[in-house]
Amino acid sequence: MTRTGSRGGRVFLLEIGTEEIPARMVDPALADLGRALHEAITARHLAPDAGFTLKTNFESFGTPRRLAVRVHDLLARQPDTEVEVTGPPVKAAFDPSGRPTRAAEGFARAQGVDVAALRRLATPKGECVGVRRKVAGLDASEVLAQAVPPIVAALTFPKMMRWGTGEHRFVRPIHSLVALLDDLVVDMMIAGIRSGRETFGHRVLGQPRISLSSPEAYSEALRASHVL
């Protein structure tokens, strides 16, 4: 098993269980998967303000039948943000005497604010009315459920396979998927496989199914089932 890095904190574990991957493809795939997850987590504001790096927050685990990444110190949810929503031009929002028009009233109603809360904003198309709205951040599980499947689907290998009806494409057919945020399953679908908490041991000496209580249990659970 290939392994790099270690930290504590809130933890996400992703394991993609496959048929036999050529050994030379495992480490490059883990590197690509780690980089893509780091970029996605950072871009979606689930990373701490400072010190969140591939070296300190990511662990990679690889065998011929699995690609796995464990990420430490994720935020529980995205921070709330404010967005500026642009409405109609000022000339259409107010009549010559400065009173709000039906356009301004309709825009304010659609944004859930009083027309008096509208602001004048300079835009490339001229001066418009607008409003600042607070947008609640999503829970980390929601963000990961949206972000991870496209990342896995975008991974490339020197040789790729299709299986089943030919709809799915990966280095080898995918047979299992673990996605855990702390002790909870992050619900997602990759290549027709629904995420869960069950991994698998050595083909001959280990258990065919191993239920994981949390990401922290991963290493020892595999070791106990003769995966090194």
Short mmCIF file of C-alpha atoms in Angstrom, two decimals:
data_model
loop_
_atom_site.label_atom_id
_atom_site.label_comp_id
_atom_site.label_asym_id
_atom_site.label_seq_id
_atom_site.Cartn_x
_atom_site.Cartn_y
_atom_site.Cartn_z
CA MET A 1 0.00 0.00 0.00
CA THR A 2 1.36 3.39 -1.00
CA ARG A 3 0.90 6.02 1.71
CA THR A 4 1.86 9.70 2.08
CA GLY A 5 1.13 12.41 4.63
CA SER A 6 -0.94 12.49 7.87
CA ARG A 7 -2.89 14.93 10.09
CA GLY A 8 -5.90 15.02 12.35
CA GLY A 9 -9.26 16.84 12.18
CA ARG A 10 -12.50 16.34 10.29
CA VAL A 11 -11.80 13.63 7.73
CA PHE A 12 -13.04 12.56 4.31
CA LEU A 13 -12.18 9.16 2.84
CA LEU A 14 -12.64 8.22 -0.81
CA GLU A 15 -11.83 4.71 -2.00
CA ILE A 16 -12.42 3.48 -5.56
CA GLY A 17 -12.39 -0.31 -5.70
CA THR A 18 -11.52 -1.75 -9.11
CA GLU A 19 -10.32 -4.77 -10.99
CA GLU A 20 -6.53 -5.19 -11.22
CA ILE A 21 -4.80 -1.92 -12.18
CA PRO A 22 -1.31 -2.19 -13.72
CA ALA A 23 1.14 -1.31 -10.94
CA ARG A 24 2.85 1.44 -12.94
CA MET A 25 -0.45 3.36 -13.17
CA VAL A 26 -1.31 3.41 -9.46
CA ASP A 27 0.98 6.15 -8.15
CA PRO A 28 0.34 8.63 -11.01
CA ALA A 29 -3.41 8.10 -10.59
CA LEU A 30 -3.20 8.77 -6.84
CA ALA A 31 -1.20 11.94 -7.49
CA ASP A 32 -3.76 13.17 -10.03
CA LEU A 33 -6.67 12.32 -7.74
CA GLY A 34 -5.09 14.10 -4.77
CA ARG A 35 -4.33 17.24 -6.77
CA ALA A 36 -7.83 17.39 -8.21
CA LEU A 37 -9.45 16.93 -4.79
CA HIS A 38 -7.20 19.60 -3.28
CA GLU A 39 -8.14 22.07 -6.02
CA ALA A 40 -11.85 21.31 -5.68
CA ILE A 41 -11.90 21.54 -1.89
CA THR A 42 -9.99 24.82 -1.95
CA ALA A 43 -12.10 26.34 -4.73
CA ARG A 44 -15.30 25.40 -2.92
CA HIS A 45 -14.14 26.96 0.36
CA LEU A 46 -14.01 23.79 2.45
CA ALA A 47 -10.33 24.27 3.32
CA PRO A 48 -9.05 26.18 6.37
CA ASP A 49 -7.80 29.70 5.71
CA ALA A 50 -4.13 28.68 5.83
CA GLY A 51 -1.88 25.64 5.82
CA PHE A 52 -4.12 23.31 3.80
CA THR A 53 -1.71 21.47 1.49
CA LEU A 54 -1.32 18.17 -0.30
CA LYS A 55 1.66 17.36 1.92
CA THR A 56 0.03 18.04 5.28
CA ASN A 57 -3.64 17.24 4.75
CA PHE A 58 -3.75 14.36 2.27
CA GLU A 59 -2.93 10.67 2.56
CA SER A 60 -2.91 8.40 -0.48
CA PHE A 61 -3.36 4.62 -0.38
CA GLY A 62 -2.94 2.41 -3.41
CA THR A 63 -3.00 -1.28 -4.28
CA PRO A 64 -3.70 -2.96 -7.63
CA ARG A 65 -7.40 -3.08 -6.72
CA ARG A 66 -7.96 0.27 -5.04
CA LEU A 67 -7.22 3.97 -5.25
CA ALA A 68 -7.89 5.86 -2.02
CA VAL A 69 -7.35 9.34 -0.62
CA ARG A 70 -7.96 10.48 2.95
CA VAL A 71 -8.27 14.24 3.55
CA HIS A 72 -7.89 15.85 6.98
CA ASP A 73 -9.07 19.15 8.48
CA LEU A 74 -11.99 19.92 6.21
CA LEU A 75 -14.46 22.58 7.34
CA ALA A 76 -17.86 21.28 8.41
CA ARG A 77 -19.56 23.55 5.91
CA GLN A 78 -18.79 26.38 3.53
CA PRO A 79 -18.76 29.86 5.06
CA ASP A 80 -21.74 32.06 4.28
CA THR A 81 -21.11 34.56 1.51
CA GLU A 82 -22.68 37.70 0.08
CA VAL A 83 -23.49 38.01 -3.60
CA GLU A 84 -24.49 41.07 -5.60
CA VAL A 85 -27.55 40.48 -7.79
CA THR A 86 -28.03 42.95 -10.63
CA GLY A 87 -31.49 44.04 -11.74
CA PRO A 88 -32.93 46.41 -14.34
CA PRO A 89 -31.20 49.63 -15.47
CA VAL A 90 -31.76 52.63 -13.22
CA LYS A 91 -33.64 54.40 -16.03
CA ALA A 92 -36.13 51.52 -16.13
CA ALA A 93 -36.28 51.11 -12.36
CA PHE A 94 -37.25 54.73 -11.53
CA ASP A 95 -39.52 57.19 -13.28
CA PRO A 96 -38.45 60.80 -13.98
CA SER A 97 -39.60 61.88 -10.54
CA GLY A 98 -37.48 59.19 -8.87
CA ARG A 99 -40.28 56.87 -7.87
CA PRO A 100 -39.74 53.12 -8.28
CA THR A 101 -41.40 51.57 -11.30
CA ARG A 102 -43.09 48.20 -11.59
CA ALA A 103 -39.76 46.84 -12.88
CA ALA A 104 -38.01 47.86 -9.65
CA GLU A 105 -40.86 46.58 -7.50
CA GLY A 106 -40.90 43.25 -9.34
CA PHE A 107 -37.14 42.81 -8.99
CA ALA A 108 -37.24 43.65 -5.27
CA ARG A 109 -40.11 41.23 -4.73
CA ALA A 110 -38.24 38.46 -6.57
CA GLN A 111 -35.21 39.02 -4.31
CA GLY A 112 -37.30 39.04 -1.14
CA VAL A 113 -36.41 42.62 -0.15
CA ASP A 114 -38.18 45.95 0.13
CA VAL A 115 -37.75 48.26 -2.84
CA ALA A 116 -35.99 50.73 -0.51
CA ALA A 117 -33.16 48.18 -0.12
CA LEU A 118 -32.21 48.43 -3.82
CA ARG A 119 -28.82 49.99 -4.54
CA ARG A 120 -27.42 51.68 -7.62
CA LEU A 121 -24.60 49.63 -9.16
CA ALA A 122 -22.14 50.51 -11.91
CA THR A 123 -21.98 47.67 -14.44
CA PRO A 124 -20.40 47.22 -17.91
CA LYS A 125 -23.91 47.79 -19.31
CA GLY A 126 -24.41 51.01 -17.38
CA GLU A 127 -25.94 51.90 -14.02
CA CYS A 128 -28.41 49.30 -12.72
CA VAL A 129 -30.23 48.63 -9.50
CA GLY A 130 -29.16 45.66 -7.45
CA VAL A 131 -29.19 44.05 -4.06
CA ARG A 132 -26.69 42.22 -1.87
CA ARG A 133 -27.92 38.83 -0.66
CA LYS A 134 -26.53 36.48 1.93
CA VAL A 135 -25.99 32.97 0.60
CA ALA A 136 -25.74 30.21 3.19
CA GLY A 137 -22.81 27.84 2.74
CA LEU A 138 -23.50 24.19 1.98
CA ASP A 139 -22.65 21.32 4.31
CA ALA A 140 -19.36 19.63 3.42
CA SER A 141 -21.16 16.41 2.51
CA GLU A 142 -23.27 18.23 -0.09
CA VAL A 143 -20.22 19.91 -1.58
CA LEU A 144 -18.25 16.66 -1.80
CA ALA A 145 -21.21 14.78 -3.29
CA GLN A 146 -21.30 17.33 -6.11
CA ALA A 147 -17.54 17.70 -6.61
CA VAL A 148 -16.12 14.17 -6.41
CA PRO A 149 -17.89 12.24 -9.22
CA PRO A 150 -16.73 14.63 -12.00
CA ILE A 151 -13.18 14.48 -10.62
CA VAL A 152 -13.08 10.68 -10.82
CA ALA A 153 -14.70 10.68 -14.25
CA ALA A 154 -12.02 13.08 -15.51
CA LEU A 155 -9.05 10.92 -14.45
CA THR A 156 -7.02 9.68 -17.41
CA PHE A 157 -4.72 6.69 -17.80
CA PRO A 158 -2.36 5.42 -20.54
CA LYS A 159 -4.99 2.78 -21.28
CA MET A 160 -8.70 3.01 -20.48
CA MET A 161 -11.48 0.41 -20.44
CA ARG A 162 -15.22 0.41 -21.00
CA TRP A 163 -17.44 -2.24 -19.42
CA GLY A 164 -21.05 -3.28 -19.21
CA THR A 165 -23.01 -1.33 -21.82
CA GLY A 166 -19.93 0.79 -22.55
CA GLU A 167 -21.37 3.80 -20.76
CA HIS A 168 -18.56 4.01 -18.17
CA ARG A 169 -14.84 4.48 -18.82
CA PHE A 170 -11.95 4.07 -16.37
CA VAL A 171 -8.60 2.30 -16.12
CA ARG A 172 -10.41 -0.87 -15.00
CA PRO A 173 -14.06 -1.61 -14.11
CA ILE A 174 -15.15 -0.05 -10.81
CA HIS A 175 -16.83 -2.43 -8.37
CA SER A 176 -17.03 -0.54 -5.07
CA LEU A 177 -16.99 2.99 -3.72
CA VAL A 178 -16.32 4.22 -0.18
CA ALA A 179 -17.10 7.86 0.60
CA LEU A 180 -17.07 8.76 4.31
CA LEU A 181 -17.05 12.15 5.99
CA ASP A 182 -16.26 11.32 9.61
CA ASP A 183 -18.74 8.54 10.39
CA LEU A 184 -21.32 9.45 7.72
CA VAL A 185 -21.61 8.14 4.16
CA VAL A 186 -21.45 10.89 1.53
CA ASP A 187 -24.11 9.87 -0.96
CA MET A 188 -22.82 9.85 -4.53
CA MET A 189 -22.76 7.69 -7.65
CA ILE A 190 -19.66 6.94 -9.75
CA ALA A 191 -19.76 4.67 -12.80
CA GLY A 192 -23.10 3.27 -11.70
CA ILE A 193 -21.81 2.39 -8.21
CA ARG A 194 -23.47 3.92 -5.14
CA SER A 195 -21.17 5.03 -2.32
CA GLY A 196 -21.12 3.23 1.02
CA ARG A 197 -18.82 2.30 3.90
CA GLU A 198 -17.77 -1.22 2.84
CA THR A 199 -14.26 -1.94 1.58
CA PHE A 200 -12.64 -5.34 0.94
CA GLY A 201 -9.60 -7.28 2.11
CA HIS A 202 -6.97 -9.47 0.48
CA ARG A 203 -8.46 -11.59 -2.30
CA VAL A 204 -7.45 -14.91 -0.63
CA LEU A 205 -6.56 -14.18 3.00
CA GLY A 206 -8.86 -11.29 3.80
CA GLN A 207 -12.54 -10.56 4.31
CA PRO A 208 -14.62 -9.92 1.19
CA ARG A 209 -16.51 -7.12 2.98
CA ILE A 210 -15.25 -4.80 5.71
CA SER A 211 -17.56 -2.17 7.16
CA LEU A 212 -15.71 1.02 8.13
CA SER A 213 -16.91 3.02 11.11
CA SER A 214 -14.90 6.09 10.07
CA PRO A 215 -12.04 7.16 7.79
CA GLU A 216 -9.59 6.79 10.67
CA ALA A 217 -10.38 3.06 10.82
CA TYR A 218 -9.30 2.51 7.22
CA SER A 219 -5.60 1.65 7.55
CA GLU A 220 -5.95 -0.80 10.42
CA ALA A 221 -9.04 -2.42 8.94
CA LEU A 222 -7.12 -3.21 5.77
CA ARG A 223 -4.04 -4.34 7.66
CA ALA A 224 -6.20 -6.72 9.72
CA SER A 225 -7.50 -8.14 6.44
CA HIS A 226 -3.96 -8.68 5.04
CA VAL A 227 -3.75 -5.61 2.80
CA LEU A 228 -0.39 -3.85 3.16
#
